[in-house]
Amino acid sequence: MAHYDQSVGELKDRVVHINRVTKVVKGGKNFSFSALVVVGDGKGWVGYASGKAREVPAAIAKGVERAKRNLLHVPLKGATIPHPVVGRFGSGQVMLKPASPGTGVIAGGAVRAVLEDILTKSIGSANPQNVLRATIAGLTQLRSAETVAQRRGKEVADLGLEAGR
């Protein structure tokens, strides 16, 4: 597995969802916040995590720190993904399809925070955590043409695909 080289580029973080959690105790109510955060460099590296703290900025900072530790590399074809895929997590499903150049992001909610130049449809759960995990599950299924050709012991041209798909 490849590891992210921090000298390559800067990781950008995006807050997907902030949730206020209340715990009722003897003296009253304790409020805390959980923040669902996505980090990535826009060139194929992406990670997500949840951070919890008494204040929103601290929760976001914790989420970003954890997300940077859990980065995964996604094979890209230009600015989009190489092939269609369906990611599943719990009752959530996210269909991911490659977009033609210049299409932009046709996605909502948690998926929008992760991807650019893509067509998506979220089916089932609307819970941001489940949608985000389904999206990441779909991204882990992606394979580049070079990887598939290497596993089959063939050349990319022998696969019947245009190069780089």
Tab-separated table of N, CA and C in Angstrom:
chain	number	residue	atom	x	y	z
A	1	MET	N	0.825	-1.187	0.000
A	1	MET	CA	0.000	0.000	0.000
A	1	MET	C	0.865	1.244	0.000
A	2	ALA	N	0.469	2.218	-0.810
A	2	ALA	CA	1.228	3.460	-0.917
A	2	ALA	C	0.932	4.367	0.274
A	3	HIS	N	1.927	5.148	0.648
A	3	HIS	CA	1.755	6.098	1.735
A	3	HIS	C	1.831	7.505	1.176
A	4	TYR	N	1.085	8.414	1.775
A	4	TYR	CA	1.023	9.791	1.310
A	4	TYR	C	2.323	10.511	1.610
A	5	ASP	N	2.882	11.161	0.579
A	5	ASP	CA	4.092	11.956	0.730
A	5	ASP	C	3.667	13.404	0.951
A	6	GLN	N	3.891	13.931	2.144
A	6	GLN	CA	3.396	15.259	2.493
A	6	GLN	C	4.079	16.381	1.733
A	7	SER	N	5.227	16.106	1.098
A	7	SER	CA	5.907	17.146	0.323
A	7	SER	C	5.228	17.369	-1.033
A	8	VAL	N	4.381	16.441	-1.461
A	8	VAL	CA	3.722	16.534	-2.767
A	8	VAL	C	2.722	17.679	-2.817
A	9	GLY	N	1.852	17.754	-1.840
A	9	GLY	CA	0.837	18.806	-1.852
A	9	GLY	C	0.196	18.973	-0.491
A	10	GLU	N	-0.615	19.998	-0.402
A	10	GLU	CA	-1.283	20.320	0.848
A	10	GLU	C	-2.617	19.590	0.935
A	11	LEU	N	-2.907	19.032	2.092
A	11	LEU	CA	-4.195	18.386	2.317
A	11	LEU	C	-5.225	19.440	2.708
A	12	LYS	N	-6.379	19.385	2.045
A	12	LYS	CA	-7.469	20.300	2.376
A	12	LYS	C	-8.489	19.530	3.201
A	13	ASP	N	-9.093	20.197	4.184
A	13	ASP	CA	-10.100	19.515	4.985
A	13	ASP	C	-11.457	20.154	4.747
A	14	ARG	N	-12.486	19.326	4.861
A	14	ARG	CA	-13.862	19.767	4.674
A	14	ARG	C	-14.741	19.142	5.741
A	15	VAL	N	-15.546	19.957	6.370
A	15	VAL	CA	-16.469	19.452	7.391
A	15	VAL	C	-17.728	18.959	6.689
A	16	VAL	N	-18.086	17.702	6.910
A	16	VAL	CA	-19.259	17.108	6.289
A	16	VAL	C	-20.493	17.343	7.155
A	17	HIS	N	-20.348	17.111	8.457
A	17	HIS	CA	-21.506	17.197	9.344
A	17	HIS	C	-21.054	17.479	10.764
A	18	ILE	N	-21.806	18.335	11.457
A	18	ILE	CA	-21.550	18.594	12.874
A	18	ILE	C	-22.808	18.221	13.645
A	19	ASN	N	-22.631	17.439	14.692
A	19	ASN	CA	-23.763	16.972	15.490
A	19	ASN	C	-23.582	17.394	16.945
A	20	ARG	N	-24.633	17.979	17.531
A	20	ARG	CA	-24.592	18.324	18.953
A	20	ARG	C	-25.145	17.151	19.747
A	21	VAL	N	-24.368	16.707	20.715
A	21	VAL	CA	-24.752	15.566	21.537
A	21	VAL	C	-24.990	16.074	22.956
A	22	THR	N	-26.108	15.680	23.538
A	22	THR	CA	-26.442	16.105	24.894
A	22	THR	C	-26.495	14.894	25.810
A	23	LYS	N	-25.845	15.013	26.958
A	23	LYS	CA	-25.887	13.962	27.960
A	23	LYS	C	-26.507	14.575	29.212
A	24	VAL	N	-27.601	13.999	29.668
A	24	VAL	CA	-28.259	14.513	30.862
A	24	VAL	C	-27.620	13.870	32.087
A	25	VAL	N	-27.127	14.713	32.979
A	25	VAL	CA	-26.475	14.249	34.203
A	25	VAL	C	-27.155	14.907	35.404
A	26	LYS	N	-26.723	14.542	36.606
A	26	LYS	CA	-27.341	15.019	37.838
A	26	LYS	C	-27.403	16.555	37.905
A	27	GLY	N	-26.354	17.230	37.504
A	27	GLY	CA	-26.295	18.683	37.608
A	27	GLY	C	-26.929	19.421	36.446
A	28	GLY	N	-27.421	18.727	35.431
A	28	GLY	CA	-27.996	19.392	34.260
A	28	GLY	C	-27.670	18.634	32.992
A	29	LYS	N	-27.278	19.394	31.958
A	29	LYS	CA	-26.976	18.772	30.667
A	29	LYS	C	-25.534	19.076	30.265
A	30	ASN	N	-24.856	18.059	29.759
A	30	ASN	CA	-23.517	18.235	29.204
A	30	ASN	C	-23.622	18.232	27.687
A	31	PHE	N	-23.194	19.317	27.058
A	31	PHE	CA	-23.207	19.397	25.600
A	31	PHE	C	-21.823	19.088	25.062
A	32	SER	N	-21.775	18.306	24.003
A	32	SER	CA	-20.529	18.095	23.278
A	32	SER	C	-20.866	18.030	21.797
A	33	PHE	N	-19.849	18.090	20.968
A	33	PHE	CA	-20.056	18.114	19.525
A	33	PHE	C	-19.232	17.031	18.865
A	34	SER	N	-19.799	16.430	17.821
A	34	SER	CA	-19.033	15.499	16.995
A	34	SER	C	-18.995	16.084	15.584
A	35	ALA	N	-17.827	16.032	14.975
A	35	ALA	CA	-17.637	16.585	13.640
A	35	ALA	C	-17.142	15.491	12.711
A	36	LEU	N	-17.826	15.304	11.594
A	36	LEU	CA	-17.416	14.352	10.565
A	36	LEU	C	-16.626	15.131	9.527
A	37	VAL	N	-15.365	14.748	9.314
A	37	VAL	CA	-14.445	15.533	8.503
A	37	VAL	C	-13.819	14.664	7.413
A	38	VAL	N	-13.615	15.266	6.229
A	38	VAL	CA	-12.931	14.613	5.115
A	38	VAL	C	-11.695	15.436	4.780
A	39	VAL	N	-10.562	14.771	4.559
A	39	VAL	CA	-9.350	15.462	4.103
A	39	VAL	C	-8.888	14.826	2.798
A	40	GLY	N	-8.250	15.627	1.949
A	40	GLY	CA	-7.736	15.117	0.686
A	40	GLY	C	-6.909	16.165	-0.019
A	41	ASP	N	-6.151	15.724	-1.020
A	41	ASP	CA	-5.326	16.661	-1.775
A	41	ASP	C	-5.906	16.960	-3.156
A	42	GLY	N	-7.034	16.335	-3.510
A	42	GLY	CA	-7.636	16.570	-4.815
A	42	GLY	C	-6.952	15.817	-5.937
A	43	LYS	N	-5.953	15.005	-5.607
A	43	LYS	CA	-5.205	14.256	-6.626
A	43	LYS	C	-5.228	12.762	-6.358
A	44	GLY	N	-6.222	12.303	-5.595
A	44	GLY	CA	-6.346	10.871	-5.386
A	44	GLY	C	-6.191	10.407	-3.950
A	45	TRP	N	-5.754	11.272	-3.049
A	45	TRP	CA	-5.618	10.885	-1.649
A	45	TRP	C	-6.807	11.407	-0.869
A	46	VAL	N	-7.450	10.544	-0.095
A	46	VAL	CA	-8.624	10.941	0.674
A	46	VAL	C	-8.672	10.159	1.984
A	47	GLY	N	-9.190	10.811	3.022
A	47	GLY	CA	-9.360	10.175	4.313
A	47	GLY	C	-10.511	10.838	5.045
A	48	TYR	N	-11.106	10.121	5.983
A	48	TYR	CA	-12.211	10.689	6.749
A	48	TYR	C	-12.109	10.219	8.198
A	49	ALA	N	-12.717	10.978	9.091
A	49	ALA	CA	-12.749	10.603	10.502
A	49	ALA	C	-13.775	11.457	11.228
A	50	SER	N	-14.078	11.043	12.433
A	50	SER	CA	-14.984	11.783	13.293
A	50	SER	C	-14.214	12.234	14.522
A	51	GLY	N	-14.440	13.486	14.925
A	51	GLY	CA	-13.796	14.008	16.120
A	51	GLY	C	-14.854	14.472	17.100
A	52	LYS	N	-14.630	14.243	18.389
A	52	LYS	CA	-15.601	14.648	19.405
A	52	LYS	C	-14.914	15.509	20.440
A	53	ALA	N	-15.592	16.611	20.828
A	53	ALA	CA	-15.042	17.504	21.841
A	53	ALA	C	-16.155	18.387	22.400
A	54	ARG	N	-15.829	19.169	23.419
A	54	ARG	CA	-16.801	20.060	24.045
A	54	ARG	C	-17.121	21.263	23.158
A	55	GLU	N	-16.191	21.641	22.272
A	55	GLU	CA	-16.398	22.777	21.386
A	55	GLU	C	-16.192	22.354	19.942
A	56	VAL	N	-16.881	23.041	19.024
A	56	VAL	CA	-16.849	22.679	17.601
A	56	VAL	C	-15.440	22.753	17.015
A	57	PRO	N	-14.671	23.849	17.204
A	57	PRO	CA	-13.331	23.899	16.598
A	57	PRO	C	-12.421	22.756	17.055
A	58	ALA	N	-12.514	22.398	18.333
A	58	ALA	CA	-11.690	21.296	18.850
A	58	ALA	C	-12.121	19.970	18.241
A	59	ALA	N	-13.425	19.784	18.048
A	59	ALA	CA	-13.927	18.551	17.428
A	59	ALA	C	-13.447	18.451	15.985
A	60	ILE	N	-13.476	19.561	15.259
A	60	ILE	CA	-13.000	19.574	13.867
A	60	ILE	C	-11.514	19.274	13.820
A	61	ALA	N	-10.741	19.892	14.707
A	61	ALA	CA	-9.287	19.660	14.733
A	61	ALA	C	-8.965	18.198	15.010
A	62	LYS	N	-9.682	17.584	15.956
A	62	LYS	CA	-9.465	16.162	16.249
A	62	LYS	C	-9.821	15.293	15.051
A	63	GLY	N	-10.923	15.629	14.376
A	63	GLY	CA	-11.336	14.869	13.200
A	63	GLY	C	-10.309	14.955	12.088
A	64	VAL	N	-9.785	16.162	11.847
A	64	VAL	CA	-8.771	16.357	10.802
A	64	VAL	C	-7.523	15.555	11.126
A	65	GLU	N	-7.095	15.590	12.377
A	65	GLU	CA	-5.890	14.853	12.785
A	65	GLU	C	-6.059	13.348	12.574
A	66	ARG	N	-7.219	12.815	12.938
A	66	ARG	CA	-7.474	11.379	12.748
A	66	ARG	C	-7.592	11.032	11.276
A	67	ALA	N	-8.216	11.903	10.491
A	67	ALA	CA	-8.400	11.635	9.063
A	67	ALA	C	-7.058	11.597	8.333
A	68	LYS	N	-6.124	12.424	8.749
A	68	LYS	CA	-4.792	12.439	8.118
A	68	LYS	C	-4.046	11.129	8.364
A	69	ARG	N	-4.396	10.432	9.445
A	69	ARG	CA	-3.751	9.145	9.740
A	69	ARG	C	-4.353	8.008	8.938
A	70	ASN	N	-5.566	8.210	8.389
A	70	ASN	CA	-6.270	7.142	7.676
A	70	ASN	C	-6.482	7.487	6.209
A	71	LEU	N	-5.426	7.882	5.522
A	71	LEU	CA	-5.535	8.241	4.109
A	71	LEU	C	-5.481	7.002	3.234
A	72	LEU	N	-6.256	7.033	2.148
A	72	LEU	CA	-6.161	5.970	1.164
A	72	LEU	C	-6.039	6.595	-0.220
A	73	HIS	N	-5.398	5.871	-1.118
A	73	HIS	CA	-5.185	6.382	-2.468
A	73	HIS	C	-6.253	5.830	-3.402
A	74	VAL	N	-6.851	6.723	-4.190
A	74	VAL	CA	-7.904	6.362	-5.129
A	74	VAL	C	-7.350	6.522	-6.546
A	75	PRO	N	-7.421	5.473	-7.388
A	75	PRO	CA	-6.955	5.631	-8.767
A	75	PRO	C	-7.905	6.554	-9.533
A	76	LEU	N	-7.344	7.534	-10.224
A	76	LEU	CA	-8.144	8.480	-10.986
A	76	LEU	C	-7.823	8.382	-12.472
A	77	LYS	N	-8.800	8.768	-13.291
A	77	LYS	CA	-8.603	8.892	-14.732
A	77	LYS	C	-8.889	10.348	-15.049
A	78	GLY	N	-7.835	11.148	-15.119
A	78	GLY	CA	-8.020	12.587	-15.240
A	78	GLY	C	-8.507	13.126	-13.908
A	79	ALA	N	-9.677	13.775	-13.932
A	79	ALA	CA	-10.238	14.316	-12.689
A	79	ALA	C	-11.355	13.446	-12.141
A	80	THR	N	-11.703	12.367	-12.842
A	80	THR	CA	-12.814	11.520	-12.421
A	80	THR	C	-12.328	10.103	-12.107
A	81	ILE	N	-13.268	9.211	-11.818
A	81	ILE	CA	-12.910	7.832	-11.488
A	81	ILE	C	-12.840	6.989	-12.767
A	82	PRO	N	-12.113	5.870	-12.743
A	82	PRO	CA	-11.925	5.080	-13.965
A	82	PRO	C	-13.149	4.292	-14.431
A	83	HIS	N	-14.024	3.871	-13.534
A	83	HIS	CA	-15.175	3.056	-13.942
A	83	HIS	C	-16.296	3.192	-12.925
A	84	PRO	N	-17.539	2.835	-13.304
A	84	PRO	CA	-18.662	2.917	-12.352
A	84	PRO	C	-18.526	1.874	-11.249
A	85	VAL	N	-19.045	2.208	-10.074
A	85	VAL	CA	-18.963	1.299	-8.935
A	85	VAL	C	-20.084	1.646	-7.949
A	86	VAL	N	-20.491	0.657	-7.168
A	86	VAL	CA	-21.489	0.883	-6.120
A	86	VAL	C	-20.848	0.544	-4.780
A	87	GLY	N	-20.840	1.527	-3.877
A	87	GLY	CA	-20.305	1.324	-2.540
A	87	GLY	C	-21.446	1.074	-1.575
A	88	ARG	N	-21.263	0.135	-0.660
A	88	ARG	CA	-22.311	-0.199	0.296
A	88	ARG	C	-21.753	-0.154	1.713
A	89	PHE	N	-22.550	0.409	2.619
A	89	PHE	CA	-22.230	0.357	4.039
A	89	PHE	C	-23.544	0.434	4.798
A	90	GLY	N	-23.820	-0.564	5.615
A	90	GLY	CA	-25.080	-0.599	6.348
A	90	GLY	C	-26.244	-0.599	5.370
A	91	SER	N	-27.220	0.274	5.599
A	91	SER	CA	-28.359	0.354	4.686
A	91	SER	C	-28.122	1.395	3.599
A	92	GLY	N	-26.935	1.992	3.567
A	92	GLY	CA	-26.636	3.020	2.573
A	92	GLY	C	-25.912	2.454	1.370
A	93	GLN	N	-26.300	2.928	0.209
A	93	GLN	CA	-25.619	2.589	-1.036
A	93	GLN	C	-25.311	3.888	-1.762
A	94	VAL	N	-24.146	3.953	-2.381
A	94	VAL	CA	-23.784	5.111	-3.180
A	94	VAL	C	-23.290	4.611	-4.524
A	95	MET	N	-23.981	5.036	-5.589
A	95	MET	CA	-23.577	4.686	-6.941
A	95	MET	C	-22.660	5.797	-7.454
A	96	LEU	N	-21.464	5.432	-7.899
A	96	LEU	CA	-20.484	6.387	-8.398
A	96	LEU	C	-20.236	6.103	-9.872
A	97	LYS	N	-20.379	7.131	-10.716
A	97	LYS	CA	-20.138	6.979	-12.154
A	97	LYS	C	-19.158	8.038	-12.618
A	98	PRO	N	-18.264	7.688	-13.537
A	98	PRO	CA	-17.334	8.693	-14.069
A	98	PRO	C	-18.099	9.779	-14.822
A	99	ALA	N	-17.597	10.994	-14.758
A	99	ALA	CA	-18.223	12.118	-15.455
A	99	ALA	C	-17.335	12.545	-16.617
A	100	SER	N	-17.958	13.062	-17.677
A	100	SER	CA	-17.169	13.597	-18.784
A	100	SER	C	-16.515	14.890	-18.315
A	101	PRO	N	-15.398	15.282	-18.912
A	101	PRO	CA	-14.667	16.466	-18.456
A	101	PRO	C	-15.554	17.713	-18.442
A	102	GLY	N	-15.439	18.488	-17.370
A	102	GLY	CA	-16.199	19.725	-17.246
A	102	GLY	C	-17.585	19.565	-16.670
A	103	THR	N	-17.992	18.345	-16.331
A	103	THR	CA	-19.325	18.109	-15.786
A	103	THR	C	-19.471	18.730	-14.411
A	104	GLY	N	-18.440	18.611	-13.584
A	104	GLY	CA	-18.518	19.107	-12.218
A	104	GLY	C	-19.028	18.033	-11.294
A	105	VAL	N	-19.509	18.451	-10.133
A	105	VAL	CA	-19.957	17.507	-9.116
A	105	VAL	C	-21.470	17.402	-9.160
A	106	ILE	N	-21.975	16.225	-9.537
A	106	ILE	CA	-23.405	15.948	-9.466
A	106	ILE	C	-23.555	14.985	-8.289
A	107	ALA	N	-23.561	15.559	-7.100
A	107	ALA	CA	-23.620	14.757	-5.881
A	107	ALA	C	-24.166	15.622	-4.765
A	108	GLY	N	-24.658	14.978	-3.747
A	108	GLY	CA	-25.200	15.724	-2.630
A	108	GLY	C	-24.574	15.299	-1.326
A	109	GLY	N	-24.718	16.144	-0.333
A	109	GLY	CA	-24.335	15.811	1.033
A	109	GLY	C	-22.908	15.360	1.207
A	110	ALA	N	-22.760	14.201	1.827
A	110	ALA	CA	-21.443	13.700	2.211
A	110	ALA	C	-20.584	13.336	1.004
A	111	VAL	N	-21.203	12.910	-0.099
A	111	VAL	CA	-20.426	12.508	-1.284
A	111	VAL	C	-19.746	13.716	-1.894
A	112	ARG	N	-20.417	14.843	-1.884
A	112	ARG	CA	-19.883	16.078	-2.476
A	112	ARG	C	-18.562	16.483	-1.815
A	113	ALA	N	-18.427	16.223	-0.529
A	113	ALA	CA	-17.221	16.602	0.195
A	113	ALA	C	-16.021	15.758	-0.218
A	114	VAL	N	-16.260	14.558	-0.748
A	114	VAL	CA	-15.168	13.635	-1.049
A	114	VAL	C	-14.683	13.759	-2.491
A	115	LEU	N	-15.593	13.923	-3.433
A	115	LEU	CA	-15.257	13.779	-4.844
A	115	LEU	C	-15.518	15.030	-5.671
A	116	GLU	N	-14.804	15.131	-6.807
A	116	GLU	CA	-15.025	16.184	-7.785
A	116	GLU	C	-15.125	15.528	-9.153
A	117	ASP	N	-15.864	16.148	-10.076
A	117	ASP	CA	-16.100	15.604	-11.425
A	117	ASP	C	-16.618	14.169	-11.361
A	118	ILE	N	-17.831	14.025	-10.878
A	118	ILE	CA	-18.412	12.697	-10.722
A	118	ILE	C	-19.932	12.785	-10.720
A	119	LEU	N	-20.570	11.693	-11.128
A	119	LEU	CA	-22.025	11.569	-11.068
A	119	LEU	C	-22.332	10.541	-9.990
A	120	THR	N	-23.232	10.871	-9.077
A	120	THR	CA	-23.536	9.934	-7.996
A	120	THR	C	-25.022	9.889	-7.702
A	121	LYS	N	-25.417	8.815	-7.057
A	121	LYS	CA	-26.768	8.704	-6.531
A	121	LYS	C	-26.669	7.965	-5.210
A	122	SER	N	-27.195	8.577	-4.161
A	122	SER	CA	-27.203	7.951	-2.851
A	122	SER	C	-28.552	7.274	-2.659
A	123	ILE	N	-28.520	5.980	-2.321
A	123	ILE	CA	-29.734	5.186	-2.180
A	123	ILE	C	-29.771	4.614	-0.772
A	124	GLY	N	-30.932	4.675	-0.134
A	124	GLY	CA	-31.060	4.098	1.197
A	124	GLY	C	-30.828	5.138	2.265
A	125	SER	N	-29.842	4.921	3.096
A	125	SER	CA	-29.582	5.768	4.250
A	125	SER	C	-29.228	7.199	3.855
A	126	ALA	N	-29.743	8.167	4.613
A	126	ALA	CA	-29.385	9.566	4.416
A	126	ALA	C	-28.445	10.041	5.517
A	127	ASN	N	-28.109	9.140	6.439
A	127	ASN	CA	-27.195	9.443	7.529
A	127	ASN	C	-25.817	9.779	6.949
A	128	PRO	N	-25.271	10.982	7.223
A	128	PRO	CA	-24.000	11.382	6.611
A	128	PRO	C	-22.853	10.400	6.876
A	129	GLN	N	-22.815	9.817	8.065
A	129	GLN	CA	-21.732	8.881	8.384
A	129	GLN	C	-21.828	7.630	7.501
A	130	ASN	N	-23.032	7.072	7.336
A	130	ASN	CA	-23.201	5.882	6.509
A	130	ASN	C	-22.979	6.180	5.039
A	131	VAL	N	-23.431	7.339	4.563
A	131	VAL	CA	-23.229	7.720	3.165
A	131	VAL	C	-21.736	7.894	2.891
A	132	LEU	N	-21.026	8.536	3.807
A	132	LEU	CA	-19.590	8.740	3.647
A	132	LEU	C	-18.849	7.406	3.639
A	133	ARG	N	-19.211	6.502	4.550
A	133	ARG	CA	-18.556	5.190	4.585
A	133	ARG	C	-18.870	4.376	3.335
A	134	ALA	N	-20.081	4.491	2.802
A	134	ALA	CA	-20.435	3.796	1.560
A	134	ALA	C	-19.621	4.364	0.392
A	135	THR	N	-19.421	5.667	0.383
A	135	THR	CA	-18.615	6.306	-0.661
A	135	THR	C	-17.177	5.797	-0.606
A	136	ILE	N	-16.598	5.758	0.578
A	136	ILE	CA	-15.225	5.268	0.737
A	136	ILE	C	-15.136	3.790	0.355
A	137	ALA	N	-16.171	3.009	0.703
A	137	ALA	CA	-16.193	1.582	0.324
A	137	ALA	C	-16.195	1.448	-1.198
A	138	GLY	N	-16.934	2.310	-1.881
A	138	GLY	CA	-16.939	2.298	-3.345
A	138	GLY	C	-15.580	2.679	-3.908
A	139	LEU	N	-14.942	3.673	-3.315
A	139	LEU	CA	-13.639	4.122	-3.802
A	139	LEU	C	-12.565	3.054	-3.613
A	140	THR	N	-12.684	2.238	-2.564
A	140	THR	CA	-11.694	1.177	-2.357
A	140	THR	C	-11.831	0.059	-3.390
A	141	GLN	N	-12.988	-0.033	-4.059
A	141	GLN	CA	-13.190	-1.056	-5.090
A	141	GLN	C	-12.618	-0.650	-6.439
A	142	LEU	N	-12.253	0.614	-6.609
A	142	LEU	CA	-11.771	1.098	-7.899
A	142	LEU	C	-10.414	0.500	-8.243
A	143	ARG	N	-10.245	0.167	-9.515
A	143	ARG	CA	-8.980	-0.359	-10.023
A	143	ARG	C	-8.628	0.383	-11.302
A	144	SER	N	-7.372	0.733	-11.462
A	144	SER	CA	-6.929	1.377	-12.697
A	144	SER	C	-6.697	0.299	-13.759
A	145	ALA	N	-6.685	0.710	-15.013
A	145	ALA	CA	-6.463	-0.233	-16.118
A	145	ALA	C	-5.098	-0.899	-15.987
A	146	GLU	N	-4.110	-0.132	-15.525
A	146	GLU	CA	-2.759	-0.687	-15.363
A	146	GLU	C	-2.741	-1.810	-14.325
A	147	THR	N	-3.475	-1.612	-13.224
A	147	THR	CA	-3.536	-2.624	-12.162
A	147	THR	C	-4.210	-3.895	-12.658
A	148	VAL	N	-5.327	-3.734	-13.378
A	148	VAL	CA	-6.068	-4.892	-13.896
A	148	VAL	C	-5.211	-5.662	-14.896
A	149	ALA	N	-4.543	-4.931	-15.781
A	149	ALA	CA	-3.684	-5.581	-16.780
A	149	ALA	C	-2.548	-6.339	-16.106
A	150	GLN	N	-1.962	-5.756	-15.088
A	150	GLN	CA	-0.854	-6.399	-14.379
A	150	GLN	C	-1.327	-7.669	-13.678
A	151	ARG	N	-2.501	-7.630	-13.050
A	151	ARG	CA	-3.027	-8.810	-12.356
A	151	ARG	C	-3.362	-9.934	-13.316
A	152	ARG	N	-3.799	-9.577	-14.526
A	152	ARG	CA	-4.150	-10.599	-15.520
A	152	ARG	C	-2.957	-11.030	-16.362
A	153	GLY	N	-1.827	-10.348	-16.216
A	153	GLY	CA	-0.640	-10.683	-16.991
A	153	GLY	C	-0.758	-10.264	-18.440
A	154	LYS	N	-1.428	-9.151	-18.701
A	154	LYS	CA	-1.618	-8.656	-20.061
A	154	LYS	C	-1.164	-7.216	-20.148
A	155	GLU	N	-1.208	-6.694	-21.366
A	155	GLU	CA	-0.938	-5.285	-21.598
A	155	GLU	C	-2.259	-4.529	-21.517
A	156	VAL	N	-2.201	-3.214	-21.246
A	156	VAL	CA	-3.413	-2.396	-21.160
A	156	VAL	C	-4.160	-2.423	-22.494
A	157	ALA	N	-3.449	-2.430	-23.600
A	157	ALA	CA	-4.073	-2.450	-24.921
A	157	ALA	C	-4.862	-3.740	-25.169
A	158	ASP	N	-4.437	-4.842	-24.529
A	158	ASP	CA	-5.105	-6.140	-24.701
A	158	ASP	C	-6.422	-6.233	-23.931
A	159	LEU	N	-6.706	-5.297	-23.040
A	159	LEU	CA	-7.919	-5.348	-22.246
A	159	LEU	C	-9.159	-4.888	-23.007
A	160	GLY	N	-8.961	-4.237	-24.142
A	160	GLY	CA	-10.105	-3.735	-24.907
A	160	GLY	C	-10.625	-2.412	-24.383
A	161	LEU	N	-9.813	-1.725	-23.622
A	161	LEU	CA	-10.174	-0.406	-23.074
A	161	LEU	C	-9.262	0.633	-23.699
A	162	GLU	N	-9.718	1.875	-23.712
A	162	GLU	CA	-8.801	2.925	-24.119
A	162	GLU	C	-7.799	3.138	-22.992
A	163	ALA	N	-6.576	3.526	-23.310
A	163	ALA	CA	-5.502	3.615	-22.326
A	163	ALA	C	-5.861	4.565	-21.196
A	164	GLY	N	-5.508	4.173	-19.982
A	164	GLY	CA	-5.705	5.006	-18.816
A	164	GLY	C	-7.070	4.871	-18.176
A	165	ARG	N	-7.910	3.980	-18.684
A	165	ARG	CA	-9.245	3.848	-18.087
A	165	ARG	C	-9.276	2.843	-16.995
